[in-house]
Coordinates of C-alpha atoms in Angstrom, one line a residue:
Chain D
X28 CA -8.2 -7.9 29.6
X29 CA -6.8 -11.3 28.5
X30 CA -8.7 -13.9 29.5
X31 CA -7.0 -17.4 29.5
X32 CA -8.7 -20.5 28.8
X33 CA -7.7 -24.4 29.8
X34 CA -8.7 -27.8 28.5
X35 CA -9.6 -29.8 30.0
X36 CA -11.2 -28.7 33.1
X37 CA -10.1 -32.2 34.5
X38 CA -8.4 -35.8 33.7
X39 CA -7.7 -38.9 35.0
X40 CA -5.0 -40.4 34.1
X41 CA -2.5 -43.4 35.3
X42 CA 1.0 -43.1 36.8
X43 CA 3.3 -43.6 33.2
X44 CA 1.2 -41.9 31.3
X45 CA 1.7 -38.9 28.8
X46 CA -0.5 -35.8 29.7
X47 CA -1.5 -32.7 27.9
X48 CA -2.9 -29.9 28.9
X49 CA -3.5 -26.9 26.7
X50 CA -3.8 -23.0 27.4
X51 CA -5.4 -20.7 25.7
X52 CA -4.7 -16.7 25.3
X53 CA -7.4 -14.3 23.8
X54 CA -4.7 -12.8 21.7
X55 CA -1.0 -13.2 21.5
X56 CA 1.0 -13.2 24.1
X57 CA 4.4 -14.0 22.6
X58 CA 5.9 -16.4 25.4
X59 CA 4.8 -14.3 28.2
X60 CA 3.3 -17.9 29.6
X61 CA 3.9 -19.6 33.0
X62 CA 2.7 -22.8 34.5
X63 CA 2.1 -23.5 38.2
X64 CA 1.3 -26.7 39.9
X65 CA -1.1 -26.8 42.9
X66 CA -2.1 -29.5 45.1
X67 CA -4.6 -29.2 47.8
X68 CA -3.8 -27.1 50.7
X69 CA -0.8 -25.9 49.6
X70 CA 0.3 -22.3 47.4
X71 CA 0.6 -22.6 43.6
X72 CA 4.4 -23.6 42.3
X73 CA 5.8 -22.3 39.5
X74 CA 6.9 -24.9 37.3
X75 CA 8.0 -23.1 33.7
X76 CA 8.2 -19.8 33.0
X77 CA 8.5 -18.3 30.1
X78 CA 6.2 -20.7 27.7
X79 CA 9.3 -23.4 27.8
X80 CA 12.2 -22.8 30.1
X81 CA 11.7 -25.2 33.3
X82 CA 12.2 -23.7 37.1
X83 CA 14.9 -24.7 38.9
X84 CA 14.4 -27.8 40.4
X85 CA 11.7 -28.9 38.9
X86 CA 11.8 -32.0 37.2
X87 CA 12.6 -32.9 33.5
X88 CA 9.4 -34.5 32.6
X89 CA 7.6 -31.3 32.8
X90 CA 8.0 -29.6 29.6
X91 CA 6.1 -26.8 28.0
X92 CA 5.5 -25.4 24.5
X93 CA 3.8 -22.8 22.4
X94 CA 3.7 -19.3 21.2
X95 CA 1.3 -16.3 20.6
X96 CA -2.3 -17.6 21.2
X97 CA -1.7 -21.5 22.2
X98 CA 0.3 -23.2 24.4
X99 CA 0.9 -26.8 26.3
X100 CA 2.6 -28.2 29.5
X101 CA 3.1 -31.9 28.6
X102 CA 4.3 -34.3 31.8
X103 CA 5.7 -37.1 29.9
X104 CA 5.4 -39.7 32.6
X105 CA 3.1 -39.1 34.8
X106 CA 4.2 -39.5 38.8
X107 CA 2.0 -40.1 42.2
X108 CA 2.9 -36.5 43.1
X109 CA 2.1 -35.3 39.8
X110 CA -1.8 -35.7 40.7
X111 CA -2.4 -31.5 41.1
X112 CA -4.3 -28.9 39.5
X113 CA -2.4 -27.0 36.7
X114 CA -2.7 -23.1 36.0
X115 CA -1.2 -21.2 33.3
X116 CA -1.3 -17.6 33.7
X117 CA 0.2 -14.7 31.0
X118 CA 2.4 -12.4 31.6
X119 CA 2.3 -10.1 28.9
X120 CA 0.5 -7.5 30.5
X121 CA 2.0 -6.6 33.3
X122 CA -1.0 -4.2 34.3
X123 CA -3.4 -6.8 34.4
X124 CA -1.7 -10.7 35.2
X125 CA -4.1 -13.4 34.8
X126 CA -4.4 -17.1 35.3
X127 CA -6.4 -19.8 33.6
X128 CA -9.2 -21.4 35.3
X129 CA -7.2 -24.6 36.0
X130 CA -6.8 -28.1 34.8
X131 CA -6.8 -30.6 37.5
X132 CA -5.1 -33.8 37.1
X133 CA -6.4 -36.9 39.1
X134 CA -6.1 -40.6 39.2
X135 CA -7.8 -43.1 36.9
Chain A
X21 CA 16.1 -19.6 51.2
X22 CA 13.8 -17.3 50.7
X23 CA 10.5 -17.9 52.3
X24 CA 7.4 -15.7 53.0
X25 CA 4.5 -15.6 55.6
X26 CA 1.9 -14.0 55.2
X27 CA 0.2 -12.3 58.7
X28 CA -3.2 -10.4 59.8
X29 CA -6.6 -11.1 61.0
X30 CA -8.7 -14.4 59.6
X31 CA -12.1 -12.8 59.8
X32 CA -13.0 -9.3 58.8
X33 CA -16.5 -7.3 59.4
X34 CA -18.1 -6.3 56.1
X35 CA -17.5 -2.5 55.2
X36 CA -14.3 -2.6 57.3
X37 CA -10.7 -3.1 56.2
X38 CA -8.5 -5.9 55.7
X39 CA -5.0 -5.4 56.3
X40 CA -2.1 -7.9 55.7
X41 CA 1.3 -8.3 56.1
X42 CA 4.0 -10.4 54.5
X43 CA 7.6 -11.1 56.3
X44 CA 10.3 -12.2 53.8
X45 CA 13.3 -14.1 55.6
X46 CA 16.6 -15.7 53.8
X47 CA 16.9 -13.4 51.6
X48 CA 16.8 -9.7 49.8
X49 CA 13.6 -7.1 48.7
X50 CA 15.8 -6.2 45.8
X51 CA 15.9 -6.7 42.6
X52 CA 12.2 -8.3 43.1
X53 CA 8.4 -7.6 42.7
X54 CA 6.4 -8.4 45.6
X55 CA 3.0 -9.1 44.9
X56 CA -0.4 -10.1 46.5
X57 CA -2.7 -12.9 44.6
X58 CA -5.8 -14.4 46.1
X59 CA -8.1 -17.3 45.3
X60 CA -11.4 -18.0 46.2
X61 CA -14.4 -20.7 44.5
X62 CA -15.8 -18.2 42.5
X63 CA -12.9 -16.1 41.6
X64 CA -9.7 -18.6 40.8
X65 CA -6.5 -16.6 40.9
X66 CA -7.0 -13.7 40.8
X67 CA -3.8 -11.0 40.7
X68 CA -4.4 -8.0 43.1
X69 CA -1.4 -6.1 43.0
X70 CA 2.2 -5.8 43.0
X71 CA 5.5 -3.4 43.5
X72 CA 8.8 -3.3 42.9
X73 CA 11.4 -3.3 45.6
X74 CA 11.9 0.4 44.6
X75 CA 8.5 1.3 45.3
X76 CA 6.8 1.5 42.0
X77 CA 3.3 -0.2 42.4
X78 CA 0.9 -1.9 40.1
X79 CA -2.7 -2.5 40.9
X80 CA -5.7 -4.5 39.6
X81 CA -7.7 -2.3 38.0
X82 CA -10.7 -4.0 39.3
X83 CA -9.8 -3.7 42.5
X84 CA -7.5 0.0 42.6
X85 CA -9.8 2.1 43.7
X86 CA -9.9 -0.3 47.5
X87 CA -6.4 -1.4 47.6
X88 CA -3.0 0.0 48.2
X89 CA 0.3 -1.9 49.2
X90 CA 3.4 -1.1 50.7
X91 CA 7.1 -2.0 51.2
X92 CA 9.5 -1.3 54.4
X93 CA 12.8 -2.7 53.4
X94 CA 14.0 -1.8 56.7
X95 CA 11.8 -5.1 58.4
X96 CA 11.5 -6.9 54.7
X97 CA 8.2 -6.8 54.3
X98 CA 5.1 -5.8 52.6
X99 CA 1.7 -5.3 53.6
X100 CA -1.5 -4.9 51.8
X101 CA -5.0 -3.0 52.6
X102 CA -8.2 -3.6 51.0
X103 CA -11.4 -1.0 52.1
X104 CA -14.6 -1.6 52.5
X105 CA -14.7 -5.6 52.3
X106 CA -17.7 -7.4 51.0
X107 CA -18.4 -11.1 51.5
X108 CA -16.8 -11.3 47.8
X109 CA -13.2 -10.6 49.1
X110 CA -13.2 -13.7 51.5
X111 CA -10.3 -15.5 49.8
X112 CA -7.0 -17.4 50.3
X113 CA -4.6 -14.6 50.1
X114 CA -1.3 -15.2 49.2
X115 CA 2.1 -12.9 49.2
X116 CA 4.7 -13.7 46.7
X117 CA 8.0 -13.0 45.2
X118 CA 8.1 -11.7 41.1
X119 CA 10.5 -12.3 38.8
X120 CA 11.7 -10.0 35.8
X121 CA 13.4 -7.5 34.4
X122 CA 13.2 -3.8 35.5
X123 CA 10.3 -3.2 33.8
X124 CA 8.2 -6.2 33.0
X125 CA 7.1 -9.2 35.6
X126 CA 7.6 -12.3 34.5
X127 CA 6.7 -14.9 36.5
X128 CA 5.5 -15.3 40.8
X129 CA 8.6 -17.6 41.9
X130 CA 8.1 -17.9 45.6
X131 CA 4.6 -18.1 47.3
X132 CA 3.8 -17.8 50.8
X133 CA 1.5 -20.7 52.2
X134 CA -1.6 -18.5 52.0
X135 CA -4.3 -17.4 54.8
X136 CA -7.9 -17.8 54.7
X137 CA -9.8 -14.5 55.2
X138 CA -13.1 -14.4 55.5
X139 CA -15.3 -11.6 55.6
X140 CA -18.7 -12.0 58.1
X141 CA -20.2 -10.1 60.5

């Protein structure tokens, strides 16, 4: 299996600001990366697929980087709806799809 | 657009079968992967299973030998069984729509909103 790893589990953080949250892979997984966007009570939203290439509609903010073993979603300025819990999840094997444990975002 | 509701019972006995179905409106079964992810506390997300519009199927290994989906294009939907349910399979389940080429998954695109099964005698 690959298991997927986030840090941090959680961080507040104010509307403007720059945040980073990293994903891990226990080996490489090329690009095979997506991010997803959850708040409470509602279904996961995929957000970038593909390590870097942004979902439709989603805004340009959002950005996402990396290769192989490490990767990052960066929101550049950080919006009230923004406040959400971020997965990654991999891709590379498509016999066994897994997400990361989460990173949830909340307000300072 | 494309949206997806997921349908079946809230509450399942333990030992007994839980059997859901997902109706896709606004849109097409094909060229697409139709999958079923759940998330509970304990578990996160966890991937169950998916197939493509053509039939093929793909399941968790952890979870293969309980679980088999289905496709009928002919309503647009999908439906999923899992046997002999424990208190571990209560869960948010949620149906949604895959991405990708003809032979590789990419990414989960559209999600349904989810239902809460729980599993309790």
């Amino acid at each position: 299996d690959i298991q997927m790893t986030q840090s941090p589990s959680s961080l507040s953080a104010s509307v403007g600001d720059r945040v980073t949250i990293t994903c891990r892979a226990s080996q490489s997984i090329s690009s095979y990366l997506n991010w997803y966007q959850q708040k409470p009570g509602k279904a996961p939203k995929l957000l970038i697929y593909g390590a870097s290439t942004l979902q439709s509609g989603v805004p340009s903010r959002f950005s996402g980087s990396g290769s192989g073993t490490d990767f990052t979603l960066t929101i550049s300025s950080l919006q009230p709806e923004d406040f959400a819990t971020y997965y990654c999840q991999q891709s590379y094997s498509p016999l066994l799809l897994t997400f990361g444990p989460g990173t949830t975002v909340d307000i300072k | 657009q494309v949206q997806l509701q997921e349908s079946g019972p809230g509450l399942v006995k333990p030992s007994e079968t839980l059997s859901l179905t997902c109706t896709v409106s606004g849109g097409s079964l094909n060229p697409f992967y139709w999958s079923w992810i759940r998330q509970s506390p304990g578990r996160g997300l966890e991937w169950m299973a998916y197939l493509y519009y053509s039939g093929s199927t793909y399941y968790n290994p952890s979870l293969e030998s309980r679980l088999t989906i289905s496709i009928d294009p002919s309503r647009t939907q999908f439906s999923l069984k899992l046997t002999s349910v424990t208190a571990a399979d209560t869960a948010i389940y949620y149906c949604t729509r895959g991405v990708g080429g003809r032979y590789h998954i990419d990414a989960f695109d559209i999600w349904g909103q989810g239902t809460t099964v729980t599993v309790s005698s």
